[in-house]
GROMACS .gro file of C-alpha atoms in nm:
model
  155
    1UNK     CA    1   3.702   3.176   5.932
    2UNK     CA    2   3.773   3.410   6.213
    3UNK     CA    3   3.579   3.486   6.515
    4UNK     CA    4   3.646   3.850   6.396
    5UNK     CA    5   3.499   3.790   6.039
    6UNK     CA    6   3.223   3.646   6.207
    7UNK     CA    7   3.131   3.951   6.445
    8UNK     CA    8   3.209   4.176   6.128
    9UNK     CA    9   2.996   3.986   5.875
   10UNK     CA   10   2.738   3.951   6.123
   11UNK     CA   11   2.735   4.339   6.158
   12UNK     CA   12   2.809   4.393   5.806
   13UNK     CA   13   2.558   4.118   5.667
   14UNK     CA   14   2.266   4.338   5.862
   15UNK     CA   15   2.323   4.615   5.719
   16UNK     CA   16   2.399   4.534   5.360
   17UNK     CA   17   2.080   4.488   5.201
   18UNK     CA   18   1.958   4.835   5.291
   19UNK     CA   19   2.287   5.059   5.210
   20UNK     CA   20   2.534   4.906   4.988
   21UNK     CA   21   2.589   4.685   4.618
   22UNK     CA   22   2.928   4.655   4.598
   23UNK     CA   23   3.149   4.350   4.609
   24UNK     CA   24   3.147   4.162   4.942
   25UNK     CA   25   3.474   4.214   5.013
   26UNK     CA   26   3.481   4.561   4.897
   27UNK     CA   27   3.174   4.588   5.122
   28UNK     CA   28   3.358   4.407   5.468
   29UNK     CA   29   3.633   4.617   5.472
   30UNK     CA   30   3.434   4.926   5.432
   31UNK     CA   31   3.198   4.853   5.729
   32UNK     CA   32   3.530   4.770   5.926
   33UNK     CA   33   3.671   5.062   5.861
   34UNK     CA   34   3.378   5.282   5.951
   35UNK     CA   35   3.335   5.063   6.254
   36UNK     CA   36   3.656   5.131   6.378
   37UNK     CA   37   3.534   5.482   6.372
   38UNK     CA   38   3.185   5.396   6.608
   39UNK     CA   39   3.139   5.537   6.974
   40UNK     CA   40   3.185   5.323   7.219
   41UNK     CA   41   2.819   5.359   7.300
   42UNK     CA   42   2.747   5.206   6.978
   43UNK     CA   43   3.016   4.936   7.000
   44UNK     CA   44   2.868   4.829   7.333
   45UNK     CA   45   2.537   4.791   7.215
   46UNK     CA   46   2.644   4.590   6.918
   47UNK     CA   47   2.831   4.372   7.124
   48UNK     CA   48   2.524   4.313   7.341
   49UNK     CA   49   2.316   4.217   7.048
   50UNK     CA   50   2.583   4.024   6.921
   51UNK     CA   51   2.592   3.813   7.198
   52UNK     CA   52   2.235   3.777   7.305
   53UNK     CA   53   2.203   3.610   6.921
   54UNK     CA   54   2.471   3.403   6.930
   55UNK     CA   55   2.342   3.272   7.294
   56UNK     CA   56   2.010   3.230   7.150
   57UNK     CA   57   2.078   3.065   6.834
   58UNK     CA   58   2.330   2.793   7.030
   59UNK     CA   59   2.061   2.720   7.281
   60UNK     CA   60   1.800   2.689   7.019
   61UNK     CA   61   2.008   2.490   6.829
   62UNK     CA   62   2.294   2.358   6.974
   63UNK     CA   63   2.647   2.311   6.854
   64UNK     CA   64   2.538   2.221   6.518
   65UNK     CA   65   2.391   2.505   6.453
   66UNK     CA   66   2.568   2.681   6.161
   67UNK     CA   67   2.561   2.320   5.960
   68UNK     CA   68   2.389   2.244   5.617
   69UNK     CA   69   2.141   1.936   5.598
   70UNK     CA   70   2.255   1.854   5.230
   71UNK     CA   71   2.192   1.676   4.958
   72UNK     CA   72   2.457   1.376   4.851
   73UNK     CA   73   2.430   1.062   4.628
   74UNK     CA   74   2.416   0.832   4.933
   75UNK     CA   75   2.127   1.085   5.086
   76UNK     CA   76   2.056   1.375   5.308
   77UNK     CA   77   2.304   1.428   5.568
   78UNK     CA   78   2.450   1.701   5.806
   79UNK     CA   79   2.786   1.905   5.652
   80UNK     CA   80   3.039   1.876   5.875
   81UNK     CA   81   3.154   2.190   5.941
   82UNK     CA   82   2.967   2.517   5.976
   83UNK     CA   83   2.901   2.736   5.658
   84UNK     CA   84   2.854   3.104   5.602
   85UNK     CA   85   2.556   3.040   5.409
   86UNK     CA   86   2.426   2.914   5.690
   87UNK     CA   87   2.557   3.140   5.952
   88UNK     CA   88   2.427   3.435   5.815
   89UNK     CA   89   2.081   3.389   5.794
   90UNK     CA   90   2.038   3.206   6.072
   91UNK     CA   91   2.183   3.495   6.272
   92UNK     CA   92   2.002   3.739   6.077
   93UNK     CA   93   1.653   3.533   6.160
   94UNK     CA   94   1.736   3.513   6.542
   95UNK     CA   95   1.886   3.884   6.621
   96UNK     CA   96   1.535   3.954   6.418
   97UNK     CA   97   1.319   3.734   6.666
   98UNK     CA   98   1.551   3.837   7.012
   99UNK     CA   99   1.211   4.018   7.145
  100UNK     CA  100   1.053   3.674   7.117
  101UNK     CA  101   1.343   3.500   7.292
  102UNK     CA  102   1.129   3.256   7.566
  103UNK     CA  103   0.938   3.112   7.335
  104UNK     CA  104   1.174   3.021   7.099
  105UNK     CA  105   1.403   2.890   7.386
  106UNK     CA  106   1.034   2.669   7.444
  107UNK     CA  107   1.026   2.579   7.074
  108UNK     CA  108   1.397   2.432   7.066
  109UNK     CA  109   1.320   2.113   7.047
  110UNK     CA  110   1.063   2.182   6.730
  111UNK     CA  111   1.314   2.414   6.527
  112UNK     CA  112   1.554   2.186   6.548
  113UNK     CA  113   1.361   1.911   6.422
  114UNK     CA  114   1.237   2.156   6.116
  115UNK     CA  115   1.570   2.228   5.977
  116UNK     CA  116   1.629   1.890   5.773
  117UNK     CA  117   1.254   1.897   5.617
  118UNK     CA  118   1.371   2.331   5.590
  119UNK     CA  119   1.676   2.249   5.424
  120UNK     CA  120   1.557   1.984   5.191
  121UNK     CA  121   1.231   2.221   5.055
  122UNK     CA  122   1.492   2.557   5.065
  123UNK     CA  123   1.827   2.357   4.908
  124UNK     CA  124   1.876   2.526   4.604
  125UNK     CA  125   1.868   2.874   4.777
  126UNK     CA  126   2.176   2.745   5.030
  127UNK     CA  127   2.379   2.551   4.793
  128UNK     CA  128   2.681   2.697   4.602
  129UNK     CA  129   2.785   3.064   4.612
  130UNK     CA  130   2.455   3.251   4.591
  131UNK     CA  131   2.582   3.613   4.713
  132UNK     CA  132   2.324   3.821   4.509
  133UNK     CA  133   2.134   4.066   4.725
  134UNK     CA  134   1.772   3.860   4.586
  135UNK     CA  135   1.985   3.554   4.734
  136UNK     CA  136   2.055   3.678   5.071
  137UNK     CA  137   1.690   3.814   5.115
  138UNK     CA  138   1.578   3.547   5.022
  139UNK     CA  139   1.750   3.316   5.287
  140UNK     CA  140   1.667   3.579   5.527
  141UNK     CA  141   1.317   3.544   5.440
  142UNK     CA  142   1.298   3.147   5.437
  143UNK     CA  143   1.455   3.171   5.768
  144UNK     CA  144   1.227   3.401   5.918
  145UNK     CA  145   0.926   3.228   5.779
  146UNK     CA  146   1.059   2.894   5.978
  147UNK     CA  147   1.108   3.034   6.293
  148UNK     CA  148   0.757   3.274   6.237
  149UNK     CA  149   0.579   2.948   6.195
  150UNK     CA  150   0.717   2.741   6.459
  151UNK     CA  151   0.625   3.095   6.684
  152UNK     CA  152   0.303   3.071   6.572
  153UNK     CA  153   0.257   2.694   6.619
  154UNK     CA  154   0.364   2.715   7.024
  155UNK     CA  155   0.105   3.010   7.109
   0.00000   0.00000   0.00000
């Protein structure tokens, strides 16, 4: 996938469960359009937030970051390549949790050690092609929950 696909589904993914229920793709190149249509006020912002995420979510967790702990018949084991299904949520969760940036920078070590237990208790919700809006909220949801708890743990 792109680096542009992944700024515009970031963008797009955002935004998606409170405005739209069309196809995905339908969906994409809608926002794109309309984006290409944004001040440059906006688009600068955006950027911004883009960025500070993507930051955040590599130095929490590290190049790996966009991988799924999975289930296989010889046992759990990292994917090795980064998914959307992954990607998505995670950068939901993080551009959601930005405000609380130090202390999950702190926590780094902890999240990172949570995903495999994370992925193995949430699988079903990240394997396959689960597009649904109830799917995507609910990733978003399990994702925030992780990082709310690990938050909550390093007070």
């Amino acid at each position: 996938m792109s680096d542009v696909e992944l700024v515009l589904r970031f963008f797009a993914y955002r935004q998606r469960l409170l405005h739209d229920q069309t196809a995905l793709k339908i969906y994409l190149d809608e926002f794109l359009h309309q984006g290409n249509l944004f001040p440059q006020s906006l688009l600068a912002s955006y950027r911004q937030l883009f960025e500070e995420t993507v930051k955040l979510v590599f130095d929490v967790l590290g190049e790996d970051a966009f991988r799924l702990y999975r289930r296989r018949k010889s046992g759990w084991n990292w994917f090795d390549r980064p998914t959307i299904v992954v990607y998505e949520p995670i950068m939901y969760a993080f551009s959601q949790r930005l405000e609380r940036k130090t202390e999950l920078l702190s926590a780094a070590v902890r999240v990172r050690e949570a995903l495999p237990e994370f992925y193995q208790i949430n699988y079903e919700m990240f394997e396959g092609r689960r597009v649904n809006r109830a799917d995507i909220k609910s990733r978003n949801d399990a994702v925030l929950t992780l990082l709310d708890s690990i938050l909550s743990e390093h007070r």
